Amino acid sequence: MTGILSSSVATCPHQLVGYWGYDHPQKLADLLHGVLQQASGNEWNLKSLNSTKDIVATLSAGGFNSSLPTNADAWVKITQNHLSLGREAFGRVPFYWTQIEQVIWFASRLQLLLPVVASTEVSIPALYGYSCFSYVPTPLTPITNILAITAGTERTWQGEAASGTITSPQTHQLLEWSEQTEQIHNETAAISELQLLLQAGIEHQIADLNDEPVGVFLSGGLDSSIVAALLVQAGVKVRAYTLDFGNSGIPEYPYAEQVAHFLDIPLVKVEVTPKRIQQALLPTVEALDLPFGDGVTVPFFLLNQVASQETKIIFNGEGGDQLFAGWTNKPLIAASVYQTEHPLGKESFEQQYLRTFHRLWGYEEQVFQTKIAAQVQTLEPQDWLHSALDSTSATSLLHRLRRATLMLKGAQNIHPRATNLAFAHKLQVRSLFCDLSLAQWTFRLSGELCLQGSCEKYILKRAVESWLPPEIVWRNKRGMGVPLTSWCLHNLWQTLGTWLNPAILQAEGRWQPKLAEQIVFGKLGGTIQGRRIGEILWLMIIWQLWRSQILGEPVGKQTWNHPFWLPYRFWSYLKKSMQE
């Protein structure tokens, strides 16, 4: 018996939930109806479709019309005796599954499976992974008995109707990011080929458009500026949207203004203040579905919210760093060189890569309560990196790192969260740098064309230097300056006493009760200073809100035994006086 619940409109963002396997038909139908009832309060595009015929259902972040899995971001293929669930390699659309006796349930949102499972016990490995990366590493999800389909794979089950049983699943790798044998060394040839690939990528993504305007998220950085320039070159009506953090953060909008003026397109500045962050925090957690602990998520929610009032299609520049060896690769390359010169170094390459996430790896005993810490000690977070950092995939360190960032930071964090935030506002999201032909071509580039001296993304800059102002093309990347530490130590200070209250953390039994206080006052570790303070606090805040708002865990009673009920400046003065 099979069943599926999905949207029948391929050009509109939609969600999908369904089942396949052997059980009493009425029981399955009632459970599916219950899922629908619980989802009715959300503005998800869901339509019932029950069939015993063969089914192919696809999901797309970009809204392209397609019924073929090979052109979809995620898909399900059902026959009476066969089920396949798959995702494309960039990981743009999430997909989850769980097995209940002889039935497989699947959905594009974790929340759609919560009414199905008997227990929503939190997965400790997933929590630990989240503390290391700021996202939950696939195939884990925060729920013990729900798993995710890994990007670039297809999982299949066979059914035996006579016995009413299903076999153990088989996983098929659909695509491997790997260094190509023939490398491009000629700079002139590489520039010409890359320009054509970029233009072809945009042409493909606008082929279904009529005359409607589209939006582009424009930070003023290289990648989003390239997307805006190509859209303008293609004759598309473009409106750009950028974030304005005021005086608190690193100002990026002047660069966005420069690009918008150069391209002669309107630019909408979206003001991001602590008040607006607080107002949008819970809707963002709901939209993300899973906990994503990076500080950019709420500002991006606001960006999508404003853009959705004027357009239905949004372009972003996500993925450029992964394809063209962005600035985060430099520390690892330096570390690798050092390790070559000093082979007795204590850390493995996987451990060095773990440090690039700048989260809580290495602080386990200080971060978790005793029972959780004991479970965490049996886990090796390097295991979540082995496949991505596979040394046989490339002889070049740069290509190996590019593969890793595509499979980890891209497919498990950047792209799925961008899709979920867009879907929450009924936006189609399109990403130039998720073009498969372009991505595979980059694995033919020689290392010196990606990173020349201290200049990262060298060949990309050379290819587009005539399309944009030189100050935009050649300026050093700094990352988005979300002022998390400033917010947490000032405007959001007293709210920390609610979100990260010691009594609530103690009752929850996971984080150490006074962890927030230790982070703020520098008692956790020497590397957690400056911007890292806000990043770690934010990671914890998102988890706490996720577990109460999405998982429905009780919050518990608060205590006043914490420093957050008085202004931060008082505690800073008191600390300084004690030191003197």
Coordinates of C-alpha atoms in Angstrom, one line a residue:
M1 CA 0.0 0.0 0.0
T2 CA 1.4 3.4 -0.9
G3 CA 0.4 7.0 -0.2
I4 CA 1.8 10.4 -0.9
L5 CA 0.9 14.0 0.1
S6 CA 2.4 16.7 -2.0
S7 CA 1.8 19.8 -4.2
S8 CA 0.8 19.4 -7.8
V9 CA 2.2 22.8 -8.8
A10 CA 5.8 22.4 -9.9
T11 CA 6.4 26.2 -10.3
C12 CA 5.5 27.0 -6.7
P13 CA 7.6 26.2 -3.6
H14 CA 6.0 23.2 -2.0
Q15 CA 6.5 20.5 0.7
L16 CA 6.1 16.8 0.4
V17 CA 5.2 14.1 2.9
G18 CA 4.2 10.5 2.3
Y19 CA 4.6 6.8 3.1
W20 CA 5.4 3.5 1.4
G21 CA 5.2 0.0 2.8
Y22 CA 2.9 -2.6 4.3
D23 CA 0.4 -1.9 7.0
H24 CA -3.4 -1.6 7.4
P25 CA -4.6 1.0 4.8
Q26 CA -7.0 2.8 7.1
K27 CA -4.4 3.1 9.8
L28 CA -1.9 4.7 7.3
A29 CA -4.6 7.0 5.9
D30 CA -5.6 8.1 9.4
L31 CA -2.0 8.9 10.3
L32 CA -1.5 10.8 7.1
H33 CA -4.7 12.7 7.8
G34 CA -3.3 13.6 11.3
V35 CA -0.1 14.9 9.8
L36 CA -2.2 17.1 7.4
Q37 CA -4.2 18.4 10.3
Q38 CA -1.2 19.4 12.3
A39 CA 0.3 21.1 9.2
S40 CA -2.8 23.0 8.5
G41 CA -1.7 25.9 10.7
N42 CA 1.3 26.5 8.5
E43 CA 1.3 28.2 5.2
W44 CA 2.9 25.2 3.4
N45 CA 1.7 24.3 -0.1
L46 CA 0.3 20.8 0.5
K47 CA -2.2 18.8 -1.6
S48 CA -3.4 15.3 -1.1
L49 CA -2.7 12.7 -3.8
N50 CA -3.3 9.0 -3.1
S51 CA -2.5 6.4 -5.7
T52 CA -1.6 2.8 -6.2
K53 CA 0.1 3.6 -9.5
D54 CA 3.8 4.3 -10.0
I55 CA 4.6 7.8 -8.7
V56 CA 7.5 10.2 -9.4
A57 CA 7.3 13.4 -7.3
T58 CA 10.0 16.1 -7.4
L59 CA 11.0 19.1 -5.4
S60 CA 12.9 22.2 -6.6
A61 CA 14.2 25.2 -4.8
G62 CA 14.3 27.2 -8.0
G63 CA 10.8 26.3 -9.2
F64 CA 11.8 24.9 -12.6
N65 CA 9.2 22.8 -14.4
S66 CA 10.5 19.3 -14.3
S67 CA 9.1 15.8 -13.8
L68 CA 12.5 14.0 -14.1
P69 CA 14.5 13.2 -10.9
T70 CA 17.7 14.0 -12.8
N71 CA 16.7 17.6 -13.0
A72 CA 15.2 17.9 -9.5
D73 CA 16.7 19.0 -6.2
A74 CA 15.0 16.1 -4.4
W75 CA 12.7 13.4 -5.4
V76 CA 10.7 10.3 -4.5
K77 CA 10.0 7.4 -6.9
I78 CA 7.4 4.9 -5.8
T79 CA 6.1 1.6 -7.3
Q80 CA 4.2 -1.2 -5.5
N81 CA 7.5 -2.9 -4.6
H82 CA 10.1 -0.2 -4.7
L83 CA 10.9 3.2 -3.0
S84 CA 13.7 5.6 -3.9
L85 CA 14.4 8.9 -2.1
G86 CA 17.1 11.1 -3.5
R87 CA 18.8 14.5 -3.4
E88 CA 21.1 16.3 -5.8
A89 CA 24.7 17.0 -4.8
F90 CA 24.4 20.7 -3.8
G91 CA 21.8 19.8 -1.1
R92 CA 19.4 22.6 -1.8
V93 CA 16.2 20.8 -0.7
P94 CA 16.3 18.7 2.5
F95 CA 14.7 15.3 2.7
Y96 CA 14.0 13.0 5.7
W97 CA 12.7 9.5 6.4
T98 CA 11.9 7.2 9.3
Q99 CA 10.9 3.5 9.4
I100 CA 7.9 2.4 11.5
E101 CA 7.7 -1.4 11.4
Q102 CA 7.3 -2.2 7.7
V103 CA 6.5 1.4 6.5
I104 CA 8.8 4.1 5.4
W105 CA 7.6 7.7 6.0
F106 CA 9.4 10.5 4.2
A107 CA 9.1 14.3 4.1
S108 CA 10.8 17.4 3.0
R109 CA 10.4 19.0 6.4
L110 CA 11.3 17.4 9.7
Q111 CA 8.2 18.8 11.4
L112 CA 6.0 16.8 9.0
L113 CA 7.4 13.6 10.5
L114 CA 7.2 14.5 14.2
P115 CA 3.5 13.4 14.4
V116 CA 4.4 10.1 12.9
V117 CA 7.1 8.9 15.2
A118 CA 6.4 7.4 18.6
S119 CA 9.2 9.2 20.4
T120 CA 10.9 12.6 19.7
E121 CA 14.0 11.8 21.8
V122 CA 16.9 14.1 21.0
S123 CA 19.8 12.5 19.3
I124 CA 23.0 13.1 21.4
P125 CA 25.3 12.6 18.4
A126 CA 23.3 15.2 16.5
L127 CA 23.5 17.7 19.4
Y128 CA 27.2 17.1 19.6
G129 CA 27.6 17.6 15.8
Y130 CA 25.6 20.8 16.1
S131 CA 27.9 22.1 18.8
C132 CA 30.9 21.4 16.6
F133 CA 29.5 22.7 13.3
S134 CA 26.4 24.9 14.0
Y135 CA 24.4 22.5 12.0
V136 CA 23.4 18.9 12.4
P137 CA 25.6 16.6 10.2
T138 CA 23.8 14.3 7.8
P139 CA 22.5 11.6 7.8
L140 CA 21.7 12.6 11.4
T141 CA 18.8 14.8 12.5
P142 CA 18.1 16.1 16.0
I143 CA 15.6 13.3 16.5
T144 CA 17.1 9.8 17.2
N145 CA 14.8 7.8 14.9
I146 CA 14.5 10.2 11.9
L147 CA 17.3 10.4 9.4
A148 CA 18.2 12.7 6.5
I149 CA 19.0 11.7 2.9
T150 CA 22.6 12.8 2.3
A151 CA 23.1 15.3 -0.6
G152 CA 24.2 13.6 -3.8
T153 CA 22.8 10.1 -2.8
E154 CA 19.7 8.0 -3.5
R155 CA 18.4 5.6 -1.0
T156 CA 16.3 2.6 -2.1
W157 CA 14.1 0.0 -0.5
Q158 CA 12.6 -3.2 -2.0
G159 CA 9.3 -4.6 -0.8
E160 CA 8.1 -8.3 -0.6
A161 CA 4.4 -8.3 -0.9
A162 CA 4.0 -11.9 -0.1
S163 CA 5.6 -11.5 3.4
G164 CA 4.6 -7.8 3.8
T165 CA 8.2 -6.9 4.6
I166 CA 10.8 -4.4 3.2
T167 CA 14.5 -5.0 2.9
S168 CA 17.3 -3.0 4.4
P169 CA 18.0 0.2 2.3
Q170 CA 20.8 0.5 -0.2
T171 CA 22.5 3.8 -0.7
H172 CA 23.8 4.9 -4.1
Q173 CA 26.3 7.7 -4.6
L174 CA 25.0 9.7 -7.5
L175 CA 27.9 12.2 -7.9
E176 CA 31.5 12.5 -6.6
W177 CA 33.2 15.8 -6.5
S178 CA 36.7 14.9 -7.6
E179 CA 39.7 16.4 -9.3
Q180 CA 39.8 15.9 -13.0
T181 CA 42.8 14.3 -14.7
E182 CA 43.3 17.0 -17.3
Q183 CA 44.0 20.3 -15.5
I184 CA 43.6 23.8 -17.0
H185 CA 46.8 25.9 -16.6
N186 CA 46.3 28.4 -19.3
E187 CA 44.8 31.5 -17.7
T188 CA 43.5 33.1 -20.9
A189 CA 41.7 29.9 -21.9
A190 CA 40.3 29.5 -18.3
I191 CA 38.9 33.1 -18.4
S192 CA 37.1 32.5 -21.7
E193 CA 35.6 29.2 -20.6
L194 CA 34.5 30.5 -17.3
Q195 CA 32.8 33.6 -18.7
L196 CA 30.8 31.3 -21.1
L197 CA 29.9 29.0 -18.2
L198 CA 28.7 31.8 -16.0
Q199 CA 26.6 33.3 -18.8
A200 CA 25.1 29.9 -19.7
G201 CA 24.3 29.2 -16.1
I202 CA 22.3 32.4 -15.8
E203 CA 20.6 31.8 -19.2
H204 CA 19.5 28.4 -17.9
Q205 CA 18.0 29.8 -14.7
I206 CA 16.0 32.6 -16.4
A207 CA 14.8 30.4 -19.3
D208 CA 11.3 30.0 -17.8
L209 CA 10.9 33.7 -16.9
N210 CA 8.5 36.0 -18.8
D211 CA 8.8 39.7 -18.0
E212 CA 8.5 39.6 -14.2
P213 CA 11.1 41.3 -12.0
V214 CA 13.4 39.1 -9.9
G215 CA 15.3 39.9 -6.8
V216 CA 18.9 39.4 -5.9
F217 CA 20.4 39.4 -2.5
L218 CA 23.3 41.8 -2.9
S219 CA 25.9 42.0 -0.2
G220 CA 28.4 43.9 -2.3
G221 CA 30.7 40.9 -2.2
L222 CA 32.1 39.3 -5.3
D223 CA 29.7 36.4 -5.8
S224 CA 26.4 38.2 -5.4
S225 CA 27.7 41.1 -7.5
I226 CA 28.5 38.7 -10.3
V227 CA 25.0 37.3 -10.2
A228 CA 23.5 40.8 -10.3
A229 CA 25.7 41.8 -13.2
L230 CA 24.8 38.7 -15.3
L231 CA 21.1 39.2 -14.7
V232 CA 21.4 42.8 -15.9
Q233 CA 23.4 41.7 -19.0
A234 CA 20.7 39.2 -19.8
G235 CA 18.1 41.9 -19.8
V236 CA 16.2 40.8 -16.7
K237 CA 14.4 43.3 -14.5
V238 CA 16.4 43.2 -11.2
R239 CA 15.7 44.6 -7.8
A240 CA 18.6 44.2 -5.3
Y241 CA 18.2 43.7 -1.5
T242 CA 20.9 44.3 1.1
L243 CA 21.3 44.3 4.9
D244 CA 22.0 47.4 7.0
F245 CA 23.3 46.7 10.5
G246 CA 23.7 50.4 11.3
N247 CA 26.7 51.3 13.4
S248 CA 26.9 48.0 15.1
G249 CA 28.3 45.7 12.4
I250 CA 30.9 45.8 9.7
P251 CA 29.2 48.0 7.0
E252 CA 28.6 46.1 3.8
Y253 CA 25.8 48.1 2.3
P254 CA 28.1 50.8 0.9
Y255 CA 29.6 48.2 -1.4
A256 CA 26.1 47.0 -2.4
E257 CA 25.2 50.6 -3.2
Q258 CA 28.3 50.9 -5.4
V259 CA 27.4 47.8 -7.3
A260 CA 23.7 48.8 -7.7
H261 CA 24.7 52.3 -8.9
F262 CA 27.2 50.7 -11.4
L263 CA 24.5 48.4 -12.7
D264 CA 21.8 51.0 -12.6
I265 CA 19.4 48.8 -10.5
P266 CA 17.2 49.8 -7.5
L267 CA 18.6 48.8 -4.1
V268 CA 16.4 48.1 -1.1
K269 CA 18.2 48.4 2.3
V270 CA 16.7 46.1 5.0
E271 CA 17.4 47.5 8.4
V272 CA 18.5 44.9 10.9
T273 CA 18.2 46.0 14.6
P274 CA 18.1 44.0 17.8
K275 CA 14.4 44.8 18.1
R276 CA 13.7 43.4 14.6
I277 CA 15.9 40.4 15.4
Q278 CA 13.9 39.6 18.5
Q279 CA 10.6 39.9 16.6
A280 CA 11.8 37.6 13.8
L281 CA 13.6 35.1 15.9
L282 CA 10.8 32.6 16.5
P283 CA 9.5 32.8 12.9
T284 CA 13.0 32.1 11.7
V285 CA 13.4 29.0 13.9
E286 CA 10.0 27.8 12.5
A287 CA 11.1 28.5 8.9
L288 CA 14.5 26.8 9.3
D289 CA 12.9 23.5 10.5
L290 CA 16.2 22.3 11.9
P291 CA 18.5 24.2 14.2
F292 CA 21.0 26.2 12.1
G293 CA 23.2 28.2 14.6
D294 CA 24.9 30.8 12.3
G295 CA 24.1 34.4 13.1
V296 CA 23.1 35.2 9.5
T297 CA 19.8 33.3 9.6
V298 CA 17.6 35.9 11.2
P299 CA 18.9 38.8 9.0
F300 CA 18.4 36.5 6.0
F301 CA 14.8 35.8 7.2
L302 CA 14.2 39.6 7.2
L303 CA 15.8 39.9 3.7
N304 CA 13.5 37.2 2.3
Q305 CA 10.5 38.8 4.1
V306 CA 11.0 42.2 2.4
A307 CA 11.9 40.7 -1.0
S308 CA 8.7 38.5 -1.0
Q309 CA 6.6 41.6 -1.0
E310 CA 7.9 42.6 -4.5
T311 CA 9.0 39.4 -6.2
K312 CA 8.5 35.6 -6.3
I313 CA 12.0 34.7 -7.5
I314 CA 15.2 35.5 -5.6
F315 CA 18.8 34.9 -6.8
N316 CA 21.7 34.7 -4.4
G317 CA 25.5 34.3 -4.6
E318 CA 25.7 31.3 -2.3
G319 CA 28.2 28.7 -3.3
G320 CA 30.9 30.9 -4.9
D321 CA 33.4 30.3 -2.0
Q322 CA 32.9 26.5 -2.3
L323 CA 33.5 26.4 -6.0
F324 CA 36.4 28.8 -6.3
A325 CA 38.4 28.2 -3.1
G326 CA 37.3 31.2 -1.0
W327 CA 39.2 32.8 1.9
T328 CA 38.5 30.1 4.5
N329 CA 40.9 27.7 2.7
K330 CA 44.0 29.8 3.5
P331 CA 44.4 28.7 7.2
L332 CA 44.1 25.1 6.3
I333 CA 46.7 25.3 3.5
A334 CA 49.0 27.1 5.9
A335 CA 48.4 24.4 8.5
S336 CA 49.1 21.6 6.0
V337 CA 52.4 23.3 4.9
Y338 CA 53.3 23.6 8.6
Q339 CA 52.5 19.9 9.2
T340 CA 54.6 18.9 6.3
E341 CA 57.5 20.7 7.7
H342 CA 56.8 19.5 11.3
P343 CA 55.3 16.0 10.9
L344 CA 55.2 15.4 14.6
G345 CA 52.3 17.8 15.0
K346 CA 49.6 16.5 17.4
E347 CA 46.5 17.3 15.2
S348 CA 45.3 15.4 12.2
F349 CA 44.1 17.1 9.1
E350 CA 40.5 16.3 10.1
Q351 CA 41.0 18.0 13.5
Q352 CA 42.5 21.0 11.8
Y353 CA 39.4 21.2 9.5
L354 CA 37.2 20.9 12.6
R355 CA 38.7 24.1 13.9
T356 CA 37.6 26.1 10.9
F357 CA 34.0 25.9 12.2
H358 CA 35.0 27.9 15.3
R359 CA 32.4 26.3 17.5
L360 CA 32.6 24.1 20.6
W361 CA 34.7 21.2 19.5
G362 CA 37.4 20.6 22.2
Y363 CA 35.3 22.0 25.1
E364 CA 33.1 19.0 25.6
E365 CA 33.5 18.5 29.4
Q366 CA 33.0 22.3 30.0
V367 CA 30.0 22.5 27.7
F368 CA 27.9 19.4 28.5
Q369 CA 26.5 18.1 31.7
T370 CA 28.1 14.9 33.0
K371 CA 25.7 12.4 31.5
I372 CA 25.8 13.9 28.1
A373 CA 29.6 14.5 28.2
A374 CA 30.1 10.8 28.9
Q375 CA 28.1 9.9 25.8
V376 CA 29.9 12.5 23.7
Q377 CA 33.3 11.1 24.7
T378 CA 32.5 7.9 22.7
L379 CA 31.9 9.9 19.5
E380 CA 34.5 11.0 17.0
P381 CA 33.4 14.1 15.1
Q382 CA 36.1 13.4 12.5
D383 CA 33.9 10.6 11.3
W384 CA 31.5 13.2 9.9
L385 CA 34.4 14.6 7.8
H386 CA 36.1 11.4 6.5
S387 CA 34.1 11.1 3.3
A388 CA 34.2 14.8 2.4
L389 CA 38.0 15.0 3.1
D390 CA 38.7 11.8 1.2
S391 CA 42.4 12.1 0.1
T392 CA 41.8 9.8 -2.9
S393 CA 39.4 12.3 -4.5
A394 CA 42.2 14.7 -5.3
T395 CA 46.0 15.0 -5.4
S396 CA 45.7 18.7 -4.9
L397 CA 45.0 20.0 -1.4
L398 CA 42.9 22.8 -2.8
H399 CA 40.6 20.5 -4.7
R400 CA 40.3 18.3 -1.6
L401 CA 39.3 21.3 0.4
R402 CA 36.8 22.5 -2.2
R403 CA 35.2 19.0 -2.2
A404 CA 34.9 19.2 1.6
T405 CA 33.3 22.6 1.7
L406 CA 30.8 21.6 -1.0
M407 CA 29.8 18.5 0.9
L408 CA 29.9 20.0 4.4
K409 CA 29.4 23.8 4.7
G410 CA 27.6 24.0 1.4
A411 CA 25.3 21.0 1.2
Q412 CA 24.6 20.6 4.9
N413 CA 24.3 24.2 6.0
I414 CA 24.3 27.1 3.5
H415 CA 22.0 25.8 0.7
P416 CA 19.3 24.0 2.8
R417 CA 18.9 26.9 5.2
A418 CA 18.7 29.4 2.2
T419 CA 16.0 27.2 0.6
N420 CA 14.0 26.9 3.9
L421 CA 14.1 30.6 4.5
A422 CA 12.9 31.4 1.0
F423 CA 10.2 28.7 1.1
A424 CA 8.8 30.3 4.3
H425 CA 8.0 33.4 2.2
K426 CA 6.8 31.5 -0.9
L427 CA 9.9 32.4 -2.8
Q428 CA 11.8 30.4 -5.4
V429 CA 15.5 30.6 -4.7
R430 CA 18.0 30.3 -7.5
S431 CA 21.8 30.0 -7.1
L432 CA 24.1 30.5 -10.1
F433 CA 26.9 28.7 -8.3
C434 CA 24.7 25.5 -8.0
D435 CA 25.1 25.0 -11.8
L436 CA 26.4 21.4 -12.2
S437 CA 28.4 22.1 -15.4
L438 CA 30.1 25.1 -13.8
A439 CA 30.9 23.1 -10.6
Q440 CA 32.4 20.1 -12.4
W441 CA 34.4 22.4 -14.6
T442 CA 36.1 24.0 -11.5
F443 CA 37.6 20.7 -10.7
R444 CA 39.7 21.0 -13.8
L445 CA 41.3 24.2 -12.6
S446 CA 44.9 24.1 -11.5
G447 CA 45.6 25.3 -8.0
E448 CA 47.4 28.5 -9.0
L449 CA 44.3 29.7 -10.9
C450 CA 42.1 29.4 -7.8
L451 CA 44.6 30.7 -5.3
Q452 CA 47.4 32.9 -6.6
G453 CA 49.6 34.1 -3.8
S454 CA 47.3 35.6 -1.2
C455 CA 44.6 36.3 -3.7
E456 CA 41.7 33.8 -3.4
K457 CA 39.2 33.1 -6.2
Y458 CA 41.8 34.5 -8.6
I459 CA 40.4 33.1 -11.9
L460 CA 36.8 34.2 -11.0
K461 CA 38.0 37.7 -10.4
R462 CA 39.9 37.8 -13.6
A463 CA 36.9 36.5 -15.5
V464 CA 34.5 39.2 -14.3
E465 CA 36.8 42.2 -13.8
S466 CA 35.3 44.0 -16.8
W467 CA 31.7 43.4 -15.5
L468 CA 32.1 45.2 -12.1
P469 CA 34.0 48.1 -10.4
P470 CA 37.6 47.0 -9.6
E471 CA 37.1 47.9 -5.9
I472 CA 34.4 45.2 -5.8
V473 CA 36.3 42.6 -7.7
W474 CA 39.6 42.9 -5.9
R475 CA 38.8 43.8 -2.4
N476 CA 39.5 41.3 0.4
K477 CA 36.6 39.3 1.7
R478 CA 35.8 39.7 5.4
G479 CA 32.6 37.7 5.8
M480 CA 29.2 39.2 6.8
G481 CA 29.6 41.4 9.9
V482 CA 26.6 40.3 11.9
P483 CA 27.2 42.1 15.3
L484 CA 26.2 39.2 17.5
T485 CA 28.6 39.9 20.3
S486 CA 27.5 43.6 20.5
W487 CA 23.8 42.6 20.5
C488 CA 24.3 39.9 23.2
L489 CA 26.3 42.2 25.5
H490 CA 24.0 45.1 25.1
N491 CA 20.5 45.1 23.6
L492 CA 19.8 41.4 24.1
W493 CA 21.7 41.1 27.4
Q494 CA 18.7 40.7 29.7
T495 CA 17.0 38.4 27.3
L496 CA 20.0 36.0 27.6
G497 CA 18.8 35.4 31.1
T498 CA 15.5 34.0 29.7
W499 CA 16.8 32.1 26.7
L500 CA 19.8 30.6 28.5
N501 CA 18.6 30.6 32.0
P502 CA 20.7 28.3 34.3
A503 CA 17.6 26.6 35.9
I504 CA 16.2 25.8 32.5
L505 CA 19.5 24.4 31.2
Q506 CA 19.9 22.4 34.4
A507 CA 16.5 20.8 34.0
E508 CA 17.0 20.1 30.4
G509 CA 20.1 18.1 31.3
R510 CA 22.3 18.9 28.3
W511 CA 24.2 22.1 28.5
Q512 CA 26.1 23.1 31.6
P513 CA 23.7 25.4 33.6
K514 CA 26.1 28.4 33.8
L515 CA 27.6 28.0 30.3
A516 CA 26.4 31.4 29.0
E517 CA 28.0 33.2 32.0
Q518 CA 31.3 31.3 31.4
I519 CA 31.3 32.3 27.7
V520 CA 30.5 36.0 28.4
F521 CA 33.2 36.4 31.1
G522 CA 35.9 34.4 29.2
K523 CA 35.9 31.4 31.5
L524 CA 35.3 28.8 28.8
G525 CA 38.5 29.1 26.7
G526 CA 41.0 31.6 25.4
T527 CA 39.9 31.3 21.8
I528 CA 36.3 32.3 22.5
Q529 CA 36.7 36.0 22.6
G530 CA 35.4 39.0 20.5
R531 CA 33.0 37.9 17.8
R532 CA 33.3 34.2 18.9
I533 CA 31.4 35.1 22.1
G534 CA 28.3 36.1 20.2
E535 CA 28.6 33.2 17.8
I536 CA 28.6 30.6 20.6
L537 CA 25.8 32.3 22.5
W538 CA 23.7 32.4 19.3
L539 CA 24.3 28.7 18.6
M540 CA 22.9 27.9 22.1
I541 CA 20.0 30.3 21.7
I542 CA 18.9 28.8 18.5
W543 CA 19.1 25.3 20.0
Q544 CA 17.0 26.3 23.0
L545 CA 14.4 27.9 20.9
W546 CA 14.3 25.0 18.5
R547 CA 13.8 22.4 21.2
S548 CA 10.9 24.4 22.8
Q549 CA 9.2 25.8 19.7
I550 CA 9.7 22.9 17.2
L551 CA 10.2 19.9 19.4
G552 CA 7.7 21.1 22.0
E553 CA 9.9 20.3 25.1
P554 CA 8.8 22.1 28.3
V555 CA 10.8 25.1 29.1
G556 CA 10.7 24.8 32.9
K557 CA 11.0 27.4 35.6
Q558 CA 13.6 30.2 35.6
T559 CA 16.0 31.3 38.3
W560 CA 17.3 34.7 39.1
N561 CA 20.7 33.3 39.9
H562 CA 22.5 34.7 36.9
P563 CA 24.2 37.9 35.9
F564 CA 21.9 38.9 33.1
W565 CA 19.2 40.7 35.2
L566 CA 21.5 43.7 35.6
P567 CA 23.2 45.7 32.8
Y568 CA 26.3 44.2 31.3
R569 CA 28.3 47.4 32.0
F570 CA 27.7 46.8 35.8
W571 CA 29.2 43.4 35.6
S572 CA 32.1 44.6 33.4
Y573 CA 32.9 47.3 36.0
L574 CA 32.7 44.8 38.8
K575 CA 35.0 42.4 37.0
K576 CA 37.5 45.2 36.3
S577 CA 37.4 46.3 39.9
M578 CA 38.1 42.8 41.1
Q579 CA 41.0 42.4 38.8
E580 CA 42.5 45.7 40.0

